[in-house]
Coordinates of C-alpha atoms in Angstrom, one line a residue:
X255 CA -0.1 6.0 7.4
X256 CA -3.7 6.0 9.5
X257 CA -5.5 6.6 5.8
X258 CA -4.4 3.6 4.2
X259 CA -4.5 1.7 7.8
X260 CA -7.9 2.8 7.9
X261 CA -9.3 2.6 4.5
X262 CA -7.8 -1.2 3.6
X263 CA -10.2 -2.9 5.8
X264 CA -13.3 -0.6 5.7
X265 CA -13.1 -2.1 1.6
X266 CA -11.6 -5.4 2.3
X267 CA -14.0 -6.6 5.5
X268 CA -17.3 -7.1 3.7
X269 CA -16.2 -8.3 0.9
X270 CA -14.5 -11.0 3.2
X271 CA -18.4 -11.0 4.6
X272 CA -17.6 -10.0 7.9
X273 CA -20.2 -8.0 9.7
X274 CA -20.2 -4.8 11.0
X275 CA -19.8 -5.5 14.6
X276 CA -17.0 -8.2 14.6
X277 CA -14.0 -8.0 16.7
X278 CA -12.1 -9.7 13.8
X279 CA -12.2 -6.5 12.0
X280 CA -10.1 -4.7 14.7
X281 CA -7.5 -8.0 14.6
X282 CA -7.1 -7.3 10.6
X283 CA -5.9 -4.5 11.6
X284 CA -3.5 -4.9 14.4
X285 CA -2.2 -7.6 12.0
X286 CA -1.5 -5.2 9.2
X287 CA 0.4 -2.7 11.8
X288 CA 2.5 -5.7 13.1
X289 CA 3.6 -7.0 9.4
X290 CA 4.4 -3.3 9.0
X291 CA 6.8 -2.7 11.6
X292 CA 8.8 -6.0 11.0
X293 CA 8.9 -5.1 7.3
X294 CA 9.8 -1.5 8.0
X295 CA 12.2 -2.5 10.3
X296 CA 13.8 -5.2 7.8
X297 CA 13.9 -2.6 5.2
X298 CA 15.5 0.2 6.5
X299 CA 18.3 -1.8 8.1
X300 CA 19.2 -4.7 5.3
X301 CA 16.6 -3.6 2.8
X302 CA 17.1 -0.2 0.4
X303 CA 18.4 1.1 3.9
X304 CA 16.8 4.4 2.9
X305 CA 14.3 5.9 5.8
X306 CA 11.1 4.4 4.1
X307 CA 7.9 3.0 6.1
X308 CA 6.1 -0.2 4.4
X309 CA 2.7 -1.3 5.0
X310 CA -0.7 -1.9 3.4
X311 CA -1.4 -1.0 -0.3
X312 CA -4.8 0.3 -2.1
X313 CA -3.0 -1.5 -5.2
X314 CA -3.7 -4.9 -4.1
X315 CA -7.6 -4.3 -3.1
X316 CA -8.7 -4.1 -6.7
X317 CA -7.3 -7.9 -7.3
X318 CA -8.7 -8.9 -3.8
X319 CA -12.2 -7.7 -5.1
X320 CA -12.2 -9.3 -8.4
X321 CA -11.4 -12.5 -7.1
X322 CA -13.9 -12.2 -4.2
X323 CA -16.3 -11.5 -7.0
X324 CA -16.3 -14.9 -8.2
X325 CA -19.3 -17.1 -8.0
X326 CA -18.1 -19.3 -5.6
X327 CA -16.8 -16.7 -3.1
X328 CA -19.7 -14.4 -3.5
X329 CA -21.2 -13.5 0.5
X330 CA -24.8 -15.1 0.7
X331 CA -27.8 -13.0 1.3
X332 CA -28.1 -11.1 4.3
X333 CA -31.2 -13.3 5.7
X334 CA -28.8 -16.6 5.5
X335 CA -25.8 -14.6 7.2
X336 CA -28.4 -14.1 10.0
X337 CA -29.8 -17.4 10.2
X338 CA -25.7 -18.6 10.9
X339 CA -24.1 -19.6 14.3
X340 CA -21.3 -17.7 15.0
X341 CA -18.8 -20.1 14.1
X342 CA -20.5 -21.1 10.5
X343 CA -20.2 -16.7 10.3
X344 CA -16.1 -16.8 11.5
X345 CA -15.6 -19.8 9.0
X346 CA -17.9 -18.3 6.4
X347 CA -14.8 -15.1 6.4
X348 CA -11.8 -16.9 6.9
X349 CA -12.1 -19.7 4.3
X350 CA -11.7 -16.5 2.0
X351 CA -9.0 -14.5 3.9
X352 CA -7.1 -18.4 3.5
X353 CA -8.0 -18.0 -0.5
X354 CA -6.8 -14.5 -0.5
X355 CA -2.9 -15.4 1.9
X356 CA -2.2 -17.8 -0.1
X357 CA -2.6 -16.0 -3.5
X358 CA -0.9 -12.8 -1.9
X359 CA 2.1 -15.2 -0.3
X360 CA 2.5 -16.7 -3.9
X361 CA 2.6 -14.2 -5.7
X362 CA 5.0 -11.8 -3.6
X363 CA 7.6 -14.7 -4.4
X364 CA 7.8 -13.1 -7.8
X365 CA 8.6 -10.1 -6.3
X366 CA 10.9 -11.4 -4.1
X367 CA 12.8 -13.2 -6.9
X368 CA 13.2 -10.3 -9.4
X369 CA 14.9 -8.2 -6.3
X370 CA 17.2 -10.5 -5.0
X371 CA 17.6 -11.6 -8.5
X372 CA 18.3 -8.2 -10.3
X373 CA 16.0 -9.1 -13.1
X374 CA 13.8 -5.9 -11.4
X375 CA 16.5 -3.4 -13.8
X376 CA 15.3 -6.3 -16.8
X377 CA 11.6 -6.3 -16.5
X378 CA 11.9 -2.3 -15.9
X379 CA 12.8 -2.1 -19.7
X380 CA 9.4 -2.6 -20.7
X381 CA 7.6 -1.2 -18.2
X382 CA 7.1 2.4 -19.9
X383 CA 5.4 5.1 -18.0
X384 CA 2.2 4.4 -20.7
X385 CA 2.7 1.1 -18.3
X386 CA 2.4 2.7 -15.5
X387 CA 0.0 5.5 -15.9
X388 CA -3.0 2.9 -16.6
X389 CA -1.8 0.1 -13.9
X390 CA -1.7 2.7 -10.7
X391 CA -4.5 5.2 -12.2
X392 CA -6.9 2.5 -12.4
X393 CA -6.4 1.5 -8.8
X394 CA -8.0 5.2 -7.8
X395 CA -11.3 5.1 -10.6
X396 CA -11.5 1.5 -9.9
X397 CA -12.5 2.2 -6.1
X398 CA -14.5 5.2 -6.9
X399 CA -18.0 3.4 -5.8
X400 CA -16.3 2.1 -2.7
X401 CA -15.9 6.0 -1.6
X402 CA -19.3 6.6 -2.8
X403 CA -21.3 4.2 -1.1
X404 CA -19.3 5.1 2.2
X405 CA -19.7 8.4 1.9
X406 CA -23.4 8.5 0.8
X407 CA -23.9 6.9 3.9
X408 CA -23.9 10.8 5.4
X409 CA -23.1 13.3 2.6
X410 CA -22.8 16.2 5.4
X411 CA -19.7 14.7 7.5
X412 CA -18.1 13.0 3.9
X413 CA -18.4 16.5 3.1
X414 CA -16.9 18.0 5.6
X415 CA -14.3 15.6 6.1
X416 CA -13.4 16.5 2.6
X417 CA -13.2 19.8 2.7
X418 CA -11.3 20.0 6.4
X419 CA -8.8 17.6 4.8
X420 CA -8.0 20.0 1.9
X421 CA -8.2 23.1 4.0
X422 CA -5.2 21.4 6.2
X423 CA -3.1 20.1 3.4
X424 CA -3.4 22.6 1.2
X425 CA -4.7 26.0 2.4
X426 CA -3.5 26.0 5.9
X427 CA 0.2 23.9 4.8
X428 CA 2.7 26.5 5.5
X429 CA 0.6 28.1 8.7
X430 CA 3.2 27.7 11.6
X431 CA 1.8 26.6 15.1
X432 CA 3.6 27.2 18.7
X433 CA 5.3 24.4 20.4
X434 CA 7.8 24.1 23.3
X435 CA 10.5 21.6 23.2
X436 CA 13.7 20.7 25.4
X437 CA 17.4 20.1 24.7
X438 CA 20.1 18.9 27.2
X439 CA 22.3 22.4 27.7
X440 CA 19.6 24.7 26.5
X441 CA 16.9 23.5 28.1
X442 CA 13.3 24.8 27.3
X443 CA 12.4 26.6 24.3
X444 CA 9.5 27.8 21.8
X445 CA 9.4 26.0 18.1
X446 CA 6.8 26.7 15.2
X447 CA 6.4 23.8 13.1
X448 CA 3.8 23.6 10.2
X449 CA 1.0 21.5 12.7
X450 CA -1.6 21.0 9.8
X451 CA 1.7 20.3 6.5
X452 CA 2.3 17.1 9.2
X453 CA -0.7 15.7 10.3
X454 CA -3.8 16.6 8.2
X455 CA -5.4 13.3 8.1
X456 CA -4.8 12.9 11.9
X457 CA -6.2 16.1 12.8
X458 CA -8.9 15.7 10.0
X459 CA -10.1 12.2 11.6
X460 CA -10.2 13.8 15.3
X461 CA -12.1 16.4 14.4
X462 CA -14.9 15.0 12.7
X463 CA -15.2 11.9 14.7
X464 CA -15.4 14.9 17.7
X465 CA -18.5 15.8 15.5
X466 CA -19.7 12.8 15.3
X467 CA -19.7 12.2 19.1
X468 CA -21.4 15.3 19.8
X469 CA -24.1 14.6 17.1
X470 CA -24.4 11.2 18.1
X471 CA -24.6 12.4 22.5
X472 CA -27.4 15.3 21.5
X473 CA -29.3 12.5 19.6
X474 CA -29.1 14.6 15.9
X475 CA -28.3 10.9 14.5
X476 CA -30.8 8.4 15.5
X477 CA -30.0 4.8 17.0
X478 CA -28.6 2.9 14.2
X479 CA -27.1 5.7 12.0
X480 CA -24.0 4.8 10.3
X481 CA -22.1 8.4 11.5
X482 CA -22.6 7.4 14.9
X483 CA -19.5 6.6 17.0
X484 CA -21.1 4.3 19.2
X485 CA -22.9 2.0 15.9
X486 CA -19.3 -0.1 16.4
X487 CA -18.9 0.0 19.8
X488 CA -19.1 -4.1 20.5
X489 CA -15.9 -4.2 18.8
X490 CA -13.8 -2.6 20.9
X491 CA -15.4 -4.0 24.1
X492 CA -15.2 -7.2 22.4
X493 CA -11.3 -7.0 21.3
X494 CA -8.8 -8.7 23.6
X495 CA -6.4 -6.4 24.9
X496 CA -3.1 -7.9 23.8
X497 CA -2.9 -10.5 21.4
X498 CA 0.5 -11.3 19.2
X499 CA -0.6 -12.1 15.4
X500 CA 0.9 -14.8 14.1
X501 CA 1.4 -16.9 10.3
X502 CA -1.8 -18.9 9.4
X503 CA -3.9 -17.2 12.3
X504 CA -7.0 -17.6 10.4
X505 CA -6.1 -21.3 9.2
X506 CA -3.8 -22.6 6.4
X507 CA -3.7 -20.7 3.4
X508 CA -5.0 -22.1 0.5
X509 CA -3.8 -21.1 -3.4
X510 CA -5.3 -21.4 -6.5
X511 CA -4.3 -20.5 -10.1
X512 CA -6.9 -17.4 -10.2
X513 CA -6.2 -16.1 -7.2
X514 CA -2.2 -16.3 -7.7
X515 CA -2.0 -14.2 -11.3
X516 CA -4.5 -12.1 -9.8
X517 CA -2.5 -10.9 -7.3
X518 CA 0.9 -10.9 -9.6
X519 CA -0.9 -7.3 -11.0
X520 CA -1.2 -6.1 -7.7
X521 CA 2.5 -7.2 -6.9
X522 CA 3.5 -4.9 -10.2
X523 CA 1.8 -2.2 -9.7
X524 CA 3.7 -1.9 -6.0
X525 CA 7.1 -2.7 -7.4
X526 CA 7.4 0.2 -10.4
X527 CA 5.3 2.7 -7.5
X528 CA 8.4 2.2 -5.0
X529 CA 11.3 1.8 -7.8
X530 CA 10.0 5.4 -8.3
X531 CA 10.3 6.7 -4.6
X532 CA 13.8 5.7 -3.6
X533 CA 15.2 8.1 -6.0
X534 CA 13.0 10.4 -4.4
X535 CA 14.5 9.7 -1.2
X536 CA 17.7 10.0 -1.8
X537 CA 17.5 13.4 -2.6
X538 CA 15.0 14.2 0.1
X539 CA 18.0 12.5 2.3
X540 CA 21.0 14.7 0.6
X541 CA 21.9 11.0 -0.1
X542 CA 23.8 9.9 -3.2
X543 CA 21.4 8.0 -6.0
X544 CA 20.2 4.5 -4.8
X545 CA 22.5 1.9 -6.3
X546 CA 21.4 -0.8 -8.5
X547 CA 22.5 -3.2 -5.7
X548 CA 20.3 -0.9 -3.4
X549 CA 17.2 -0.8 -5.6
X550 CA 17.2 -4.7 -6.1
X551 CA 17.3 -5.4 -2.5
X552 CA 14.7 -2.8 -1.2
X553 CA 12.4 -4.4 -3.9
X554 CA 13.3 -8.2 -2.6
X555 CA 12.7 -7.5 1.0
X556 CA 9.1 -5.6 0.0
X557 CA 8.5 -8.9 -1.5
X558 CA 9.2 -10.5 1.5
X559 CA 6.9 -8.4 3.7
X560 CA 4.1 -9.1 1.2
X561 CA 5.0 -13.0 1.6
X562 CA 5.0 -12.2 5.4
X563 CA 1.7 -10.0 4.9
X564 CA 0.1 -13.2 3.4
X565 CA 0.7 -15.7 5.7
X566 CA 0.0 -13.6 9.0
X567 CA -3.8 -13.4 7.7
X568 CA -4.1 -9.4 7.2
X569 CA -5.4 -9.7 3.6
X570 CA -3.1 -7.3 2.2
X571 CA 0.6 -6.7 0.9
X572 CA 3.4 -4.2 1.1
X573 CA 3.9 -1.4 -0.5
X574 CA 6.3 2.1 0.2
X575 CA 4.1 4.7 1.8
X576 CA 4.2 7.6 0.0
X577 CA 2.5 10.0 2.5
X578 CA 5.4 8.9 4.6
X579 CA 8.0 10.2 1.6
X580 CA 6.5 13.6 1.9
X581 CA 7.2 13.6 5.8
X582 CA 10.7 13.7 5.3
X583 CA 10.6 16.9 3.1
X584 CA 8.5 18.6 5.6
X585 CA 10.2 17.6 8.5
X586 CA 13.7 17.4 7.3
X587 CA 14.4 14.1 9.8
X588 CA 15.6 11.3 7.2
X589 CA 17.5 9.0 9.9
X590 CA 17.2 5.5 9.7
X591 CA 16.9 5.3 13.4
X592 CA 14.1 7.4 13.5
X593 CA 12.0 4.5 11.0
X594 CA 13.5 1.9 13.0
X595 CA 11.9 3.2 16.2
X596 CA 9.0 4.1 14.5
X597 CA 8.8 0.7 13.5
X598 CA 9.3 -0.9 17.0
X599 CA 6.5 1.5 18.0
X600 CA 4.3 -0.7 15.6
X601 CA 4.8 -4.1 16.3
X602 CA 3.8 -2.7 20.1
X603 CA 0.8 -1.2 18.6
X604 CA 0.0 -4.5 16.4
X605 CA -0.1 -6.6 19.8
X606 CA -2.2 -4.1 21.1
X607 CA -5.3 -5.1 20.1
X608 CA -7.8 -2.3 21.6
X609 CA -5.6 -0.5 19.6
X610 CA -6.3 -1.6 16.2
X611 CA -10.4 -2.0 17.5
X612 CA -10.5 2.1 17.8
X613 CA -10.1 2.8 14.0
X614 CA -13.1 0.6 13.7
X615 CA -14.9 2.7 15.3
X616 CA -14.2 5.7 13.1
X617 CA -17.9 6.7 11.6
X618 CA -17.7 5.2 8.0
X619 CA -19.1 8.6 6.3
X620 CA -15.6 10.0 8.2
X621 CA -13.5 7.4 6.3
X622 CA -15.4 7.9 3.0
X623 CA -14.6 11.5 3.0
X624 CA -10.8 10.2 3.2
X625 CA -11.3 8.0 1.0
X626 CA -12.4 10.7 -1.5
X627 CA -9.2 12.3 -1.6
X628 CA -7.4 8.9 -1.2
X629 CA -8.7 7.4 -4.0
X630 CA -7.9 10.7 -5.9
X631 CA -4.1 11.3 -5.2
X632 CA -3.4 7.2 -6.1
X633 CA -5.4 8.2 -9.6
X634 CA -3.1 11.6 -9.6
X635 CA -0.1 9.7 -8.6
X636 CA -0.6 7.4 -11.7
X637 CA -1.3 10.7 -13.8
X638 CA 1.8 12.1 -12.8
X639 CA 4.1 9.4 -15.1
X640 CA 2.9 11.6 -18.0
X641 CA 4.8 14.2 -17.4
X642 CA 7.7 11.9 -18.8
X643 CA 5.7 11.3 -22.5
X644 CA 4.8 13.5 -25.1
X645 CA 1.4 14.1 -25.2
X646 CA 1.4 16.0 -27.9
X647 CA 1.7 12.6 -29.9
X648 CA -1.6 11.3 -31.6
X649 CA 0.2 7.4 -30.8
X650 CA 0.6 7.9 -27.0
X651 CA -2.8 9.8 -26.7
X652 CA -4.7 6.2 -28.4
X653 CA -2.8 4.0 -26.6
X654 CA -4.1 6.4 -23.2
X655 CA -7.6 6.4 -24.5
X656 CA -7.2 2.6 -25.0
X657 CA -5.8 1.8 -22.2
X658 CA -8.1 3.5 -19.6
X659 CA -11.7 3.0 -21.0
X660 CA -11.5 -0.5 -22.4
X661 CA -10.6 -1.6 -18.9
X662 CA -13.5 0.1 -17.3
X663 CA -15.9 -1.5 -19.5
X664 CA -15.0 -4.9 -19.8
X665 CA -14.7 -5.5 -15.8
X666 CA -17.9 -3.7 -15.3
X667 CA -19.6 -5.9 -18.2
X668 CA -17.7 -9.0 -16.1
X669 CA -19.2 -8.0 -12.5
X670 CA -22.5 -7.6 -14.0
X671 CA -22.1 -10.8 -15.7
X672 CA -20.5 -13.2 -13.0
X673 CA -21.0 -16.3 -15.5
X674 CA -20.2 -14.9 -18.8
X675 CA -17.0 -17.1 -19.1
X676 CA -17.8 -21.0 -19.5
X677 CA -15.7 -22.8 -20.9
X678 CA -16.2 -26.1 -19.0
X679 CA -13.3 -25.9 -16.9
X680 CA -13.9 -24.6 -13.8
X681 CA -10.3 -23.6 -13.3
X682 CA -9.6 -21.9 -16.5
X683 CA -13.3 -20.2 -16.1
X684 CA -12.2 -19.0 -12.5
X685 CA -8.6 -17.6 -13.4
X686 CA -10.4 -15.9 -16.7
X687 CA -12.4 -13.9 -14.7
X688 CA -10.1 -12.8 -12.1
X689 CA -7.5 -11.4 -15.0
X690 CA -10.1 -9.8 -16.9
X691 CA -12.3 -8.6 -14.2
X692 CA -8.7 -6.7 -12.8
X693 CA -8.8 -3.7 -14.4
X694 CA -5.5 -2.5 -13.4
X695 CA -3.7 -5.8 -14.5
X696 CA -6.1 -5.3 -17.9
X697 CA -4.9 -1.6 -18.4
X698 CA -1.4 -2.2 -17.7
X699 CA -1.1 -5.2 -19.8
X700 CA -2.9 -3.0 -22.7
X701 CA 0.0 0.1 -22.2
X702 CA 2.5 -2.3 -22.4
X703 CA 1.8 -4.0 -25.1
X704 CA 0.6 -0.8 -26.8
X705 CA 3.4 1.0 -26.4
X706 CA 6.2 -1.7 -26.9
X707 CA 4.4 -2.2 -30.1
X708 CA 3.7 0.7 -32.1
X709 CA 6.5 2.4 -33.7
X710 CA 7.4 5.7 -31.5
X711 CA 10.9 7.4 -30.6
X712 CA 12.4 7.0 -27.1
X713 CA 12.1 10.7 -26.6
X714 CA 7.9 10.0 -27.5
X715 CA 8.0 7.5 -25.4
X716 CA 9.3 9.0 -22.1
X717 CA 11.9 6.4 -22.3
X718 CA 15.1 9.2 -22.3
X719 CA 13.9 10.8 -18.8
X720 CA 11.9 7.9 -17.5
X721 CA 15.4 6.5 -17.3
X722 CA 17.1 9.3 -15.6
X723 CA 14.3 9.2 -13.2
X724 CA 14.6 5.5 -12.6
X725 CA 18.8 6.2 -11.7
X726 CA 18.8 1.9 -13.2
X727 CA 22.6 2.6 -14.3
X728 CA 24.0 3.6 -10.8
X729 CA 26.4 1.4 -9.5
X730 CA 28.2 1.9 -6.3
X731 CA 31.7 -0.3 -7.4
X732 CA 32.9 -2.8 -5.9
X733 CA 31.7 -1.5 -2.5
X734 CA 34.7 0.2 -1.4
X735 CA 34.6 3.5 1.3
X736 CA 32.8 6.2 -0.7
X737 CA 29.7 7.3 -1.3
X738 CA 28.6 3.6 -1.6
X739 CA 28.6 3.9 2.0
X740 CA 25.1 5.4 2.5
X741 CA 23.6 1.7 1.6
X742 CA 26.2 -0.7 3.1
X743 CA 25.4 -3.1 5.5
X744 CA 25.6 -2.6 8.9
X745 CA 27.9 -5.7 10.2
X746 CA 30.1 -7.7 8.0
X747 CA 31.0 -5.2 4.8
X748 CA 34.6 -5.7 5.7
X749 CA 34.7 -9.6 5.7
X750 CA 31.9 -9.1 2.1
X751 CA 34.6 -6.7 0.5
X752 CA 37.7 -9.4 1.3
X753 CA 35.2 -12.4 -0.7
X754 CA 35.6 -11.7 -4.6
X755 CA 32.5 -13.3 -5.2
X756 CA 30.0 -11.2 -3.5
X757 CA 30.9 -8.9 -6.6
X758 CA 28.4 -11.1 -8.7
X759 CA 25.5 -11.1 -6.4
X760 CA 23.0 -8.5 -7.2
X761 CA 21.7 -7.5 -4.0
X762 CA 24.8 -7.0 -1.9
X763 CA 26.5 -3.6 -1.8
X764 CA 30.0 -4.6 -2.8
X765 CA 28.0 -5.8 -6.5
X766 CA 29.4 -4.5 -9.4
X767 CA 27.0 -4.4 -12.5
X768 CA 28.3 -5.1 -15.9
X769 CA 28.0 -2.6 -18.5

């Protein structure tokens, strides 16, 4: 999880125009791990009950930045920032972390309502994977001068952080490393596990902030240097040591129209991108398919923790980690228990202030390397729904075209052109720019359109194994002892199975679906 825990608020903070040095920074984060261990928690013990870990989500900074490119929530000039007591520069950052909870707490009640609702299997009808490959792709390009201006800020260590992070995932994957491990009645013995297939982020962060440190101690960077490790250093002495998070931290949310639909593309983009893990997972798992009831519920509850996300102030949603997905195949543990400690562990961390303080620290030409091969697999990621469509199909190959570059240029031509759309109503004007300036909401609205349009043949369309993929048909009966039991309840399935009606609601395991 650490490169999305880290990368969120390295984007999201000075847009909020929060400065460099503020301790606030560090309680963003703490916040974000909190939300994420209830969530994670909720999930894998009432939710999809599959061993999944929540938490932050790239796909809702692009909406986050469109809005916070609107006129009025624009940061001033650096001079007048400076000029500011501390207070007006605390205020001047959390009247628009209020703007942004309040959108994000809105709009996850959408999401919230097609899971527990079952309309998730509806809306999934006509969102095609020509849907999908614009909507997530986007997020990656979209962010593409986030990672350069971050990185540029020492080419050298982005470099190198780059390169260290491929030779770990990639090169060095299967490479087996030594380790010593007990069990009751056979006591000590010698493992190899594939060290660098687990953690290459982890170990690519140490490393380089190690270089850092040592190029910072022999003076190589000079005072001030952004790949310093001690440019940051006020924030952690500055961050308390415990502190709990709690709803409306940072004040009572506020909501407006823009913000809200802005954040409903945000709230899509995460809903399709987890429908299309817990498949996944099952099989990872040697679990039968997630049923319907299974998939509607996981996707309510996600809802929920971007509602909770929202109101606890950490300017971000919910979303399934999918680094996390690819730690079960590698390690082989899928046990709920194990996610449900693993949670636990980070609401302990979340109150742990200093804790979330040290990944401030983390030189930013460090992260920008990360964020170079983040930013890449979320565009991959989104790539990879073509492997459902024909592409050998002059349709699906204009509504791709279509879909990607118009987006790119009419958001660009907006950012550039903050006042382009006046139409004397301030409100209309704001909530204009926000869904046009979104490129993902833009592209995926385009591919869906597109595609449900022009004529095409389910098997053109990806529709026939998109379907298969998606496992929307499964249905576990009427939640009697079988293989239903995998995603039961833990307490009361005998008194749910004795109430006729609980067959009718969508989200509990004894539902059965109609065909």
């Amino acid at each position: 999880m650490i490169g999305a825990i880290v990368s969120i608020p390295f984007i999201l903070t000075p847009a909020l125009c929060m400065r460099d040095e503020d301790p606030a920074r560090g309680i963003i984060i703490s916040t974000m791990i909190f939300v994420t261990g209830l969530i994670t928690y909720l999930q894998a013990t009432w939710g999809c009950r599959l061993p999944i870990v929540q938490g932050g989500t790239i796909s809702f900074l692009v909406p986050t930045l469109a809005i916070l490119n609107l006129p009025q929530w624009k940061c001033p000039p650096a001079e007048v920032m400076d000029a500011m007591t501390e207070s007006d520069r605390t205020e001047l950052w959390q009247v628009r972390m209020r703007e942004l909870s309040g959108a994000i707490a809105v709009a996850a009640v959408s999401q919230v309502v097609l899971g527990f609702s079952g309309l998730v299997g509806k809306v999934l009808r006509i969102i095609t994977p020509l849907t999908i490959v614009p909507t997530v792709a986007l997020v990656g390009i979209t962010l593409f001068q986030h990672a350069s201006e971050t990185a540029s800020k020492q080419w050298g260590i982005a470099v190198g952080t780059t390169a260290m992070l491929t030779l770990f995932s990639q090169v060095m994957s299967e490479v087996q490393f030594p380790g010593v491990t007990y069990r009751k009645g056979q006591g000590l013995r010698l493992i190899w596990f594939p060290l660098f297939k687990l953690f290459p982020v982890l170990l690519t962060i140490a490393i380089m902030w190690t270089v850092c440190g040592v190029l910072t101690a022999t003076g190589v960077f000079p005072e001030g240097h952004p790949a310093r490790t001690d440019v940051r250093l006020r924030v952690l002495q500055d961050a308390e040591w415990f502190r709990v998070p709690y709803p409306g931290q940072f004040g009572l949310p506020t909501v407006s129209l823009a913000g809200v639909l802005g954040m409903l593309a945000g709230v899509i983009a995460c809903t399709v991108e987890s429908i299309s893990y817990y498949p996944t997972i099952s099989q990872m798992c040697a679990a039968p398919p997630p049923p319907l009831h299974a998939i509607n519920r996981g996707i309510g509850i996600e809802g929920l923790g971007t509602l909770l996300a929202g109101l606890w102030g950490s300017g971000n949603g919910t979303n399934t980690f999918g680094e996390n997905v690819g730690a079960i195949g590698v390690t082989k543990v899928g046990s709920r228990r194990v996610i449900q400690w693993a949670a636990f562990i980070m609401i302990l961390q979340g109150v742990l202030n200093k804790f979330g303080a040290a990944f401030i620290m983390i030189p930013d030409p460090v992260v920008g390397g990360i964020f170079c091969v983040m930013f890449g697999m979320i565009t991959a990621f989104g790539l990879a729904a073509l492997q459902y469509v024909d592409l050998r199909s002059a349709r699906n190959l204009y509504i791709l075209g279509v879909s990607f570059f118009f987006p790119l240029v009419l958001c660009l031509w907006l950012q550039e052109h903050p006042g382009a759309i006046n139409t004397g109503n301030a409100t209309v004007d704001s909530t204009l720019s926000v869904l046009l300036g979104t490129t993902i909401l833009v592209g995926g609205v385009l591919g869906c359109a597109l595609d449900n349009l022009i004529p095409g043949t389910p098997e053109e369309r990806g529709l026939v194994a998109w379907s298969k993929e998606m496992a929307l048909e499964t249905t576990s009966g009427d939640g009697l002892p079988s293989e239903g039991n995998t995603f039961d309840f833990p307490y009361g399935m005998e008194l749910m199975r004795r109430w006729k009606w609980t067959r009718h609601v969508p989200f509990l395991p004894t539902y059965k679906m109609k065909l």
